Short mmCIF file of C-alpha atoms and ligand atoms in Angstrom, two decimals:
data_model
loop_
_atom_site.label_atom_id
_atom_site.label_comp_id
_atom_site.label_asym_id
_atom_site.label_seq_id
_atom_site.Cartn_x
_atom_site.Cartn_y
_atom_site.Cartn_z
CA MET X 256 3.31 113.58 -0.85
CA PHE X 257 5.52 116.63 -0.39
CA ASN X 258 8.37 114.71 1.17
CA LYS X 259 8.54 111.84 -1.26
CA ARG X 260 12.02 112.71 -2.33
CA VAL X 261 15.18 110.84 -3.03
CA LYS X 262 18.24 111.92 -1.11
CA ILE X 263 21.04 113.08 -3.36
CA LYS X 264 23.56 110.69 -1.83
CA GLU X 265 21.30 107.77 -2.62
CA MET X 266 20.59 109.01 -6.13
CA LEU X 267 24.27 109.53 -6.95
CA ALA X 268 25.25 106.15 -5.56
CA GLY X 269 22.55 104.29 -7.46
CA ASP X 270 23.44 102.57 -10.67
CA LYS X 271 19.81 102.80 -11.56
CA ALA X 272 18.77 105.39 -14.16
CA ASN X 273 15.75 106.33 -16.23
CA TYR X 274 13.19 106.79 -13.50
CA GLU X 275 11.22 109.76 -12.31
CA ALA X 276 12.23 111.30 -9.01
CA THR X 277 11.81 114.32 -6.79
CA VAL X 278 14.76 116.03 -5.15
CA MET X 279 14.94 118.96 -2.77
CA GLY X 280 17.90 120.96 -1.68
CA TRP X 281 19.86 124.18 -1.83
CA VAL X 282 21.36 125.65 -4.97
CA ARG X 283 25.14 125.81 -4.80
CA THR X 284 25.61 127.27 -8.29
CA PHE X 285 23.61 127.88 -11.43
CA ARG X 286 25.63 127.91 -14.66
CA ASN X 287 24.82 128.80 -18.24
CA ASN X 288 21.18 129.39 -17.32
CA GLN X 289 20.87 125.65 -17.46
CA PHE X 290 22.89 123.63 -14.92
CA ILE X 291 21.98 123.66 -11.23
CA ALA X 292 24.43 122.16 -8.72
CA LEU X 293 22.06 121.02 -5.98
CA ASN X 294 23.03 119.92 -2.49
CA ASP X 295 20.83 118.50 0.27
CA GLY X 296 23.50 117.84 2.90
CA SER X 297 23.44 114.07 2.52
CA THR X 298 26.82 114.25 0.75
CA ASN X 299 29.28 116.87 -0.45
CA ASN X 300 28.64 115.78 -4.00
CA ASN X 301 26.11 117.94 -5.78
CA LEU X 302 23.45 116.61 -8.07
CA GLN X 303 23.39 118.23 -11.47
CA VAL X 304 19.83 119.29 -12.22
CA VAL X 305 19.41 120.30 -15.84
CA ALA X 306 16.87 122.98 -16.69
CA GLU X 307 16.75 122.58 -20.43
CA LEU X 308 16.92 125.83 -22.38
CA GLY X 309 13.57 127.18 -23.36
CA LYS X 310 11.62 124.89 -21.02
CA PHE X 311 11.46 127.16 -18.00
CA ASP X 312 10.12 130.60 -17.48
CA GLU X 313 12.61 133.41 -17.09
CA SER X 314 10.80 134.25 -13.83
CA ILE X 315 11.86 130.88 -12.37
CA LEU X 316 15.37 130.90 -13.79
CA LYS X 317 16.28 134.22 -12.25
CA ARG X 318 15.33 132.89 -8.81
CA LEU X 319 17.82 129.99 -9.08
CA THR X 320 20.43 131.79 -7.05
CA THR X 321 23.14 130.46 -4.72
CA GLY X 322 21.47 129.53 -1.44
CA ALA X 323 17.91 129.24 -2.78
CA CYS X 324 15.95 126.17 -1.78
CA ILE X 325 14.18 124.27 -4.53
CA LYS X 326 12.14 121.21 -5.30
CA ALA X 327 12.80 119.61 -8.66
CA ILE X 328 10.99 116.75 -10.33
CA GLY X 329 12.34 115.05 -13.39
CA GLU X 330 13.95 112.07 -14.98
CA VAL X 331 17.13 110.57 -13.58
CA ILE X 332 19.32 109.90 -16.61
CA PRO X 333 22.89 108.74 -17.19
CA SER X 334 25.08 111.81 -17.15
CA LEU X 335 27.23 112.90 -20.04
CA GLY X 336 29.19 115.23 -17.81
CA LYS X 337 32.34 114.14 -16.01
CA GLY X 338 32.39 113.15 -12.33
CA GLN X 339 28.84 111.90 -11.93
CA LYS X 340 26.95 108.84 -13.02
CA VAL X 341 23.52 110.41 -13.19
CA GLU X 342 21.83 113.76 -13.44
CA LEU X 343 18.25 114.95 -13.19
CA LYS X 344 16.55 116.31 -16.28
CA ALA X 345 13.98 118.59 -14.71
CA THR X 346 10.37 118.66 -15.81
CA SER X 347 9.30 120.92 -12.96
CA ILE X 348 11.16 123.28 -10.66
CA GLU X 349 9.54 124.91 -7.66
CA ILE X 350 11.24 127.57 -5.55
CA LEU X 351 10.68 126.70 -1.89
CA GLY X 352 12.74 129.57 -0.52
CA ASP X 353 14.37 132.47 -2.32
CA SER X 354 17.87 133.63 -1.49
CA ASP X 355 18.87 137.14 -2.44
CA ALA X 356 22.18 136.65 -4.23
CA GLU X 357 23.29 140.17 -3.31
CA LYS X 358 22.82 139.56 0.38
CA PHE X 359 23.63 135.85 0.83
CA PRO X 360 27.01 135.80 2.63
CA LEU X 361 28.19 132.50 1.14
CA GLN X 362 29.53 132.96 -2.33
CA PRO X 363 30.60 130.07 -4.52
CA LYS X 364 34.26 130.66 -3.68
CA LYS X 365 36.70 129.85 -0.88
CA HIS X 366 35.96 131.56 2.44
CA SER X 367 38.31 131.60 5.44
CA LEU X 368 37.44 129.47 8.48
CA GLU X 369 37.50 132.65 10.59
CA PHE X 370 34.91 134.31 8.40
CA LEU X 371 32.76 131.19 8.42
CA ARG X 372 32.88 131.11 12.22
CA GLU X 373 31.18 134.49 12.20
CA ILE X 374 28.36 133.04 10.14
CA ALA X 375 28.19 129.71 11.94
CA HIS X 376 24.46 129.58 11.22
CA LEU X 377 25.21 129.28 7.50
CA ARG X 378 28.51 127.43 7.47
CA PHE X 379 26.79 124.03 7.49
CA ARG X 380 26.14 124.74 3.82
CA THR X 381 29.81 124.61 2.88
CA ASN X 382 31.66 121.47 1.83
CA THR X 383 34.10 121.69 4.71
CA PHE X 384 31.49 121.99 7.44
CA GLY X 385 29.18 119.53 5.73
CA ALA X 386 31.96 116.96 5.95
CA ILE X 387 32.96 117.86 9.52
CA PHE X 388 29.48 117.56 10.97
CA ARG X 389 28.66 114.36 9.18
CA VAL X 390 31.87 112.90 10.61
CA ARG X 391 30.95 114.28 14.04
CA HIS X 392 27.61 112.52 13.80
CA THR X 393 29.22 109.23 12.83
CA LEU X 394 31.70 109.44 15.69
CA ALA X 395 28.89 110.10 18.19
CA PHE X 396 27.01 107.11 16.84
CA ALA X 397 30.15 104.96 17.05
CA VAL X 398 30.63 105.99 20.70
CA HIS X 399 27.25 104.57 21.62
CA GLN X 400 27.77 101.51 19.46
CA PHE X 401 31.11 100.71 21.07
CA PHE X 402 29.75 100.81 24.60
CA ASN X 403 26.47 99.20 23.73
CA ASN X 404 28.36 96.27 22.17
CA LYS X 405 30.12 95.85 25.51
CA ASP X 406 26.90 96.04 27.54
CA PHE X 407 27.70 99.33 29.23
CA VAL X 408 24.79 101.35 30.64
CA TYR X 409 24.49 104.87 29.20
CA LEU X 410 24.06 107.06 32.27
CA HIS X 411 22.72 110.60 32.16
CA THR X 412 24.52 112.55 34.84
CA PRO X 413 23.18 115.92 35.98
CA ILE X 414 24.05 119.13 34.19
CA ILE X 415 23.33 121.27 37.22
CA THR X 416 25.43 120.18 40.15
CA ALA X 417 26.51 121.39 43.54
CA SER X 418 29.87 119.66 43.29
CA ASP X 419 33.05 120.42 41.46
CA ALA X 420 34.73 117.16 40.60
CA GLU X 421 38.17 118.70 40.34
CA GLY X 422 37.93 120.64 43.56
CA ALA X 423 38.92 123.74 41.61
CA GLY X 424 37.24 126.90 40.31
CA GLU X 425 36.40 127.47 36.66
CA MET X 426 32.66 126.89 36.99
CA PHE X 427 29.63 128.68 35.64
CA ARG X 428 27.19 129.58 38.36
CA VAL X 429 23.52 128.64 38.09
CA THR X 430 21.24 130.96 40.04
CA THR X 431 17.91 132.73 39.94
CA LEU X 432 18.98 135.35 42.48
CA PRO X 433 18.90 138.97 41.25
CA LEU X 434 22.17 140.40 39.98
CA ASP X 435 21.51 144.02 40.80
CA GLY X 436 22.74 144.00 44.40
CA LYS X 437 19.36 142.95 45.75
CA ALA X 438 20.45 139.34 46.36
CA PRO X 439 19.72 138.14 49.92
CA LYS X 440 22.75 138.44 52.18
CA ASN X 441 24.05 136.61 55.22
CA ASP X 442 25.06 138.60 58.31
CA ASP X 443 28.67 138.64 57.11
CA GLY X 444 27.62 140.22 53.80
CA SER X 445 28.08 137.10 51.67
CA ILE X 446 25.23 135.97 49.43
CA ASN X 447 22.66 133.77 51.13
CA PHE X 448 22.27 130.86 48.75
CA LYS X 449 19.66 129.28 51.04
CA GLU X 450 17.30 131.69 49.31
CA ASP X 451 18.39 130.56 45.86
CA PHE X 452 16.37 128.20 43.65
CA PHE X 453 18.02 125.02 44.89
CA GLY X 454 18.59 126.30 48.41
CA ARG X 455 22.32 126.19 47.83
CA SER X 456 24.91 127.40 45.41
CA THR X 457 24.95 125.44 42.15
CA ASN X 458 26.95 125.29 38.94
CA LEU X 459 27.04 123.77 35.50
CA THR X 460 28.86 120.45 35.66
CA VAL X 461 32.55 120.23 34.79
CA SER X 462 32.45 116.41 34.64
CA GLY X 463 30.00 113.57 35.24
CA GLN X 464 32.64 111.37 36.81
CA LEU X 465 31.66 111.44 40.48
CA GLU X 466 28.06 110.57 39.70
CA GLY X 467 29.30 108.02 37.16
CA GLU X 468 31.27 106.26 39.88
CA LEU X 469 28.11 105.88 41.95
CA ALA X 470 26.37 104.08 39.11
CA ALA X 471 29.41 101.90 38.33
CA MET X 472 29.07 100.60 41.89
CA ALA X 473 25.80 99.03 40.79
CA PHE X 474 25.92 98.36 37.04
CA SER X 475 29.68 97.61 36.90
CA ASP X 476 30.08 99.28 33.52
CA ILE X 477 28.65 102.69 32.67
CA TYR X 478 29.47 105.59 30.41
CA THR X 479 28.26 109.14 30.11
CA PHE X 480 28.19 111.27 26.98
CA GLY X 481 27.00 114.77 27.58
CA PRO X 482 27.83 118.45 27.72
CA THR X 483 30.30 119.82 30.25
CA PHE X 484 31.18 123.40 31.03
CA ARG X 485 34.36 125.15 32.06
CA ALA X 486 34.62 128.84 32.68
CA GLU X 487 38.34 128.74 32.09
CA ASN X 488 39.56 131.77 30.27
CA SER X 489 41.59 129.74 27.79
CA ASN X 490 41.65 131.24 24.36
CA THR X 491 43.29 128.23 22.79
CA ALA X 492 42.54 126.11 19.74
CA ARG X 493 41.80 123.17 22.09
CA HIS X 494 39.52 124.65 24.75
CA LEU X 495 35.83 125.44 24.68
CA ALA X 496 33.63 126.73 27.49
CA GLU X 497 31.00 124.15 26.51
CA PHE X 498 32.15 120.79 25.24
CA TRP X 499 30.96 117.19 25.15
CA MET X 500 32.66 114.55 27.17
CA ILE X 501 32.54 110.77 27.16
CA GLU X 502 33.25 109.25 30.54
CA PRO X 503 33.25 105.49 31.05
CA GLU X 504 33.55 104.23 34.60
CA VAL X 505 34.19 100.56 35.19
CA ALA X 506 34.08 98.50 38.37
CA PHE X 507 36.90 95.95 38.82
CA ASN X 508 39.16 97.69 36.28
CA ASP X 509 42.68 98.72 37.21
CA LEU X 510 44.88 101.25 35.46
CA GLU X 511 46.01 98.83 32.79
CA ASP X 512 42.45 97.74 32.00
CA ASN X 513 41.59 101.41 31.80
CA MET X 514 44.34 102.08 29.26
CA ASN X 515 43.30 99.07 27.22
CA LEU X 516 39.69 100.23 27.17
CA ALA X 517 40.61 103.76 26.12
CA GLU X 518 42.93 102.59 23.37
CA GLU X 519 40.44 100.09 22.03
CA PHE X 520 37.71 102.73 22.14
CA ILE X 521 39.67 105.37 20.24
CA LYS X 522 40.69 102.88 17.57
CA TYR X 523 37.14 101.60 17.22
CA VAL X 524 35.51 104.97 16.66
CA ILE X 525 38.20 106.13 14.22
CA LYS X 526 37.88 102.94 12.24
CA TYR X 527 34.12 103.26 12.24
CA ALA X 528 34.33 106.79 10.83
CA MET X 529 36.83 105.66 8.19
CA GLU X 530 34.44 102.97 7.06
CA HIS X 531 31.31 105.10 7.10
CA ASN X 532 32.59 108.54 6.08
CA LYS X 533 35.13 107.67 3.46
CA GLU X 534 34.22 110.46 1.05
CA ASP X 535 34.02 113.12 3.72
CA LEU X 536 37.37 112.13 5.19
CA GLU X 537 38.96 112.13 1.74
CA PHE X 538 37.60 115.61 1.23
CA LEU X 539 38.96 116.76 4.59
CA ALA X 540 42.32 115.13 3.85
CA GLN X 541 42.48 117.12 0.62
CA ARG X 542 41.55 120.32 2.47
CA LEU X 543 44.28 119.70 5.03
CA GLU X 544 46.84 119.05 2.32
CA GLU X 545 46.01 122.41 0.75
CA GLU X 546 46.24 124.13 4.13
CA GLU X 547 49.58 122.51 4.88
CA LYS X 548 51.05 123.94 1.69
CA SER X 549 50.76 127.42 3.15
CA LYS X 550 52.86 126.43 6.18
CA PRO X 551 56.64 126.48 6.49
CA VAL X 552 58.06 123.07 5.59
CA ILE X 553 59.17 122.19 9.14
CA ASP X 554 55.64 122.73 10.48
CA ARG X 555 54.06 120.42 7.95
CA SER X 556 53.00 117.00 9.13
CA GLU X 557 54.77 114.03 7.64
CA MET X 558 51.58 112.11 7.05
CA GLY X 559 48.32 112.98 5.34
CA LEU X 560 45.09 112.70 7.30
CA ILE X 561 44.09 109.24 6.08
CA ASP X 562 47.59 107.82 6.60
CA LYS X 563 47.65 109.30 10.08
CA LEU X 564 44.31 107.74 11.01
CA ASN X 565 45.36 104.38 9.61
CA PHE X 566 48.58 104.62 11.55
CA VAL X 567 46.73 105.24 14.81
CA VAL X 568 44.33 102.36 14.22
CA ASP X 569 47.11 99.92 13.26
CA ASN X 570 49.73 100.66 15.92
CA ASP X 571 49.98 100.31 19.67
CA PHE X 572 50.00 103.51 21.64
CA GLU X 573 53.30 104.15 23.41
CA ARG X 574 52.94 103.66 27.17
CA LEU X 575 55.36 105.15 29.67
CA THR X 576 55.39 106.67 33.12
CA TYR X 577 55.50 110.35 33.93
CA THR X 578 58.95 109.76 35.45
CA GLU X 579 60.24 108.25 32.20
CA ALA X 580 58.73 111.11 30.23
CA ILE X 581 60.46 113.69 32.42
CA GLU X 582 63.80 111.96 31.78
CA ILE X 583 63.24 112.04 28.01
CA LEU X 584 62.23 115.69 28.11
CA LYS X 585 65.05 116.73 30.39
CA GLU X 586 67.66 115.06 28.21
CA SER X 587 66.15 116.27 24.94
CA ASN X 588 68.07 118.67 22.73
CA HIS X 589 64.98 120.83 22.77
CA ASN X 590 65.36 121.30 26.51
CA LYS X 591 69.13 121.68 26.38
CA LYS X 592 68.86 124.31 23.68
CA LYS X 593 66.19 126.06 25.75
CA LYS X 594 63.59 125.77 23.05
CA PHE X 595 60.82 125.01 25.53
CA GLN X 596 59.13 128.04 27.00
CA TYR X 597 58.96 126.11 30.29
CA LEU X 598 62.25 124.27 30.74
CA ILE X 599 62.14 120.86 32.40
CA GLU X 600 64.41 121.00 35.39
CA GLY X 601 63.20 118.17 37.52
CA TRP X 602 60.58 115.73 38.68
CA GLY X 603 57.24 117.01 39.92
CA VAL X 604 56.36 119.76 37.45
CA ASP X 605 53.15 119.63 35.45
CA LEU X 606 53.67 119.06 31.75
CA GLN X 607 52.74 121.92 29.46
CA SER X 608 51.24 121.28 26.07
CA GLU X 609 54.61 122.05 24.42
CA HIS X 610 56.09 119.09 26.33
CA GLU X 611 53.21 116.81 25.50
CA ARG X 612 53.48 117.71 21.84
CA TYR X 613 57.22 117.17 21.84
CA LEU X 614 56.77 113.64 23.17
CA VAL X 615 54.03 112.78 20.73
CA GLU X 616 55.08 114.61 17.58
CA LYS X 617 58.87 114.68 17.77
CA HIS X 618 59.95 111.83 20.01
CA PHE X 619 57.53 108.93 19.62
CA LYS X 620 55.56 110.10 16.55
CA LYS X 621 52.46 108.23 17.73
CA PRO X 622 49.82 108.52 20.46
CA VAL X 623 51.30 108.23 23.93
CA ILE X 624 49.79 107.15 27.25
CA LEU X 625 51.50 108.71 30.23
CA THR X 626 50.91 107.12 33.63
CA ASN X 627 51.65 107.52 37.31
CA TYR X 628 51.87 111.27 37.74
CA PRO X 629 52.97 113.02 40.95
CA LYS X 630 49.97 113.16 43.27
CA GLU X 631 50.34 116.92 43.77
CA ILE X 632 49.40 117.73 40.17
CA LYS X 633 46.42 115.37 39.93
CA SER X 634 42.94 115.13 41.43
CA PHE X 635 42.08 113.85 44.91
CA TYR X 636 40.17 110.79 43.69
CA MET X 637 43.10 109.18 41.88
CA ARG X 638 44.49 106.04 43.52
CA LEU X 639 47.69 106.49 45.50
CA ASN X 640 50.48 104.17 44.32
CA ASP X 641 52.60 102.18 46.75
CA ASP X 642 55.48 104.67 46.41
CA GLY X 643 53.31 107.21 48.22
CA LYS X 644 54.36 109.85 45.67
CA THR X 645 52.49 109.06 42.49
CA VAL X 646 48.88 108.27 41.59
CA ALA X 647 47.46 105.76 39.11
CA ALA X 648 46.59 108.42 36.55
CA MET X 649 46.77 108.18 32.79
CA ASP X 650 46.65 110.84 30.09
CA ILE X 651 46.47 110.00 26.42
CA LEU X 652 48.23 112.45 24.15
CA ALA X 653 47.48 112.62 20.45
CA PRO X 654 49.53 114.13 17.63
CA GLY X 655 48.42 117.66 16.79
CA ILE X 656 46.03 117.80 19.74
CA GLY X 657 47.86 117.09 22.96
CA GLU X 658 45.74 115.68 25.77
CA ILE X 659 42.69 113.88 24.46
CA VAL X 660 41.96 111.62 27.45
CA GLY X 661 42.44 112.09 31.17
CA GLY X 662 41.70 109.18 33.46
CA SER X 663 42.76 107.11 36.44
CA GLN X 664 42.18 104.17 38.69
CA ARG X 665 40.12 105.65 41.51
CA GLU X 666 41.04 105.59 45.17
CA GLU X 667 38.65 103.00 46.60
CA ARG X 668 40.20 102.89 50.09
CA TYR X 669 38.18 105.10 52.39
CA ASP X 670 41.00 106.17 54.71
CA LYS X 671 43.38 107.01 51.89
CA LEU X 672 40.67 108.96 50.08
CA ILE X 673 39.80 111.00 53.16
CA GLN X 674 43.44 111.79 53.68
CA ARG X 675 43.86 112.97 50.09
CA MET X 676 40.75 115.13 50.39
CA GLU X 677 42.15 116.79 53.46
CA GLU X 678 45.51 117.40 51.79
CA MET X 679 43.80 118.95 48.80
CA HIS X 680 41.19 120.91 50.78
CA VAL X 681 38.22 119.11 49.28
CA PRO X 682 35.31 119.40 51.75
CA ALA X 683 34.38 115.85 52.76
CA ASP X 684 31.06 116.87 54.30
CA GLU X 685 29.78 118.08 50.90
CA LEU X 686 30.75 114.81 49.26
CA SER X 687 29.36 112.36 51.80
CA TRP X 688 27.23 110.80 49.04
CA TYR X 689 30.41 110.13 47.07
CA LEU X 690 32.16 108.71 50.11
CA ASP X 691 29.26 106.32 50.66
CA THR X 692 30.51 104.22 47.74
CA ARG X 693 33.68 103.67 49.76
CA ARG X 694 31.66 102.81 52.87
CA PHE X 695 29.29 100.32 51.30
CA GLY X 696 30.81 97.71 49.04
CA ALA X 697 33.78 99.58 47.64
CA CYS X 698 35.76 97.92 44.88
CA PRO X 699 38.69 98.75 42.64
CA HIS X 700 37.46 100.75 39.67
CA ALA X 701 38.73 103.05 36.96
CA GLY X 702 37.53 105.44 34.30
CA PHE X 703 38.47 108.25 31.99
CA GLY X 704 37.14 111.33 30.27
CA LEU X 705 37.56 111.90 26.57
CA GLY X 706 36.84 115.32 25.11
CA PHE X 707 34.58 114.62 22.15
CA GLU X 708 35.57 117.75 20.22
CA ARG X 709 39.26 116.91 20.54
CA LEU X 710 38.46 113.52 19.04
CA VAL X 711 36.53 115.17 16.20
CA GLN X 712 39.46 117.53 15.67
CA PHE X 713 41.84 114.62 15.46
CA VAL X 714 39.72 112.69 12.98
CA THR X 715 38.85 115.65 10.74
CA GLY X 716 42.30 117.25 10.92
CA MET X 717 40.81 120.60 11.89
CA GLY X 718 43.25 122.85 13.69
CA ASN X 719 40.75 124.81 15.76
CA ILE X 720 38.26 123.24 18.15
CA ARG X 721 35.79 126.03 17.36
CA ASP X 722 35.32 124.49 13.94
CA VAL X 723 34.20 121.05 15.08
CA ILE X 724 31.21 122.01 17.27
CA PRO X 725 28.20 123.61 15.57
CA PHE X 726 27.96 126.69 17.77
CA PRO X 727 31.13 127.18 19.80
CA ARG X 728 31.11 128.88 23.19
CA TYR X 729 34.37 130.54 24.23
CA PRO X 730 35.37 133.70 26.06
CA LYS X 731 33.38 136.68 24.75
CA SER X 732 31.41 134.54 22.33
CA ALA X 733 28.01 132.92 22.72
CA GLU X 734 26.25 133.99 19.56
CA PHE X 735 23.61 131.85 17.86
P1 ATP H 88 43.71 120.41 29.47
O1 ATP H 88 44.97 120.20 30.24
O2 ATP H 88 43.87 120.20 27.99
O3 ATP H 88 43.01 121.68 29.82
P2 ATP H 88 42.28 118.93 31.45
O4 ATP H 88 43.40 118.30 32.19
O5 ATP H 88 41.64 120.14 32.02
O6 ATP H 88 42.75 119.23 29.93
P3 ATP H 88 40.33 116.89 32.11
O7 ATP H 88 39.79 117.68 33.22
O8 ATP H 88 41.10 115.65 32.41
O9 ATP H 88 41.19 117.83 31.13
O10 ATP H 88 39.14 116.55 31.08
C1 ATP H 88 39.08 115.34 30.33
C2 ATP H 88 39.15 115.62 28.84
O11 ATP H 88 38.23 116.62 28.44
C3 ATP H 88 40.50 116.16 28.37
O12 ATP H 88 41.40 115.12 28.16
C4 ATP H 88 40.13 116.84 27.09
O13 ATP H 88 40.01 115.90 26.02
C5 ATP H 88 38.75 117.38 27.36
N1 ATP H 88 38.74 118.80 27.74
C6 ATP H 88 39.11 119.36 28.93
N2 ATP H 88 38.90 120.68 28.95
C7 ATP H 88 38.36 120.99 27.74
C8 ATP H 88 37.89 122.20 27.15
N3 ATP H 88 37.93 123.35 27.82
N4 ATP H 88 37.39 122.15 25.91
C9 ATP H 88 37.34 120.98 25.22
N5 ATP H 88 37.76 119.80 25.72
C10 ATP H 88 38.26 119.79 26.96
MN1 MN H 89 42.02 122.18 31.57
#
């Protein structure tokens, strides 16, 4: 059978030797006309396949180029070489796919992350991206495992929606109307979306939360894990136009329960990755250490990747209110010496990422949960606190990343919710389905959204979010 092969990870882990096996994979290097470093993506470690001198035709040997795909059959024997227990002494080598060494963009040397982004279709075949995407997989698996263990229902919320959960712009339009000025118009000249595919104007979702809340009012505990889209023109290392979000929504939870759930969740998935991707994380830690060496000393992080992850898993997140955070920021030397681009002058301002990072990286040196923000800077659905000024919101800030989670206890009181919608110009008539949950059996409930790529960034130590999603979408870029 063609596919009766042993995966390289399994072969290298096995203490077993002296058996015949088939392997398939891509040639990383071919040395001394004899030693093939073969990789099949199951691990960053290559299998040494030995093509004994004189045993193979020159016509085969010259096709063993970097990037070529081969099938090799042979005997797995204890290795004399350093760094590996076994190697494969080939009896047959078949070229499955040639790779022109002159044209193959990946050379067996170090390439910059920027260059690799331009060849995202090939970067999976590097050690760095091999490790990143195996870790990404493990984290995704751990997400489902965590919620499944707690009997949450995985809910698939729509990707095409007519609502904007935030009540703000930044959405991608979905339409089948012509773009060339021939779109049907209303009398006032605006586009007549009644003629559009859905009979109304629609967008790609920015969040599954509102729909998630509907389901939580029946199943009690749900979560979503799917793609979300934001047409924000943010060219940052933390924003994508298409990213994956995890959004649990839980009936009967208050803000504190919500914080506990988020903290437990983050620790669980990190721990899971540390247990199941040890080698890959060690590789990424090494990579980060190298990268840090090229930075000025004050910009270097005090902890290595593995220490940092252990620290997060082993320690409580710091919890404080927005008001307390503003005090700390206002009194900080950083603020007094005008080192912030946006100086903190008083209560009520939105925190910029420089402030978030100061709190997390300089002041507390650990993940921070900020709560009870001014209602003006948060969404309409967040529960109004008794002070009438703040809402039961929470943001989790992580070192090196900034905001990783945004969540809140939701406003379950119909009158209060309607009032907030009016204040924030959210059209209640378009959200009558959402308001129904407050009309029929409303209950206290809470939830949050965690940006999956920011989590992957945190765990892999990658500085740019474009390097932790296979094919990143950002302003002026949607290749592949
Ligand atoms: P930010 O202030 O960083 O733009 P946000 O306040 O817009 O974040 P939310 O609307 O609360 O974020 O979204 C929930 C989570 O989704 C965030 O905590 C973050 O982890 C993630 N997230 C938000 N926008 C993006 C984006 N453009 N790309 C990747 N992840 C994102
Ligand atoms: Mn944003």
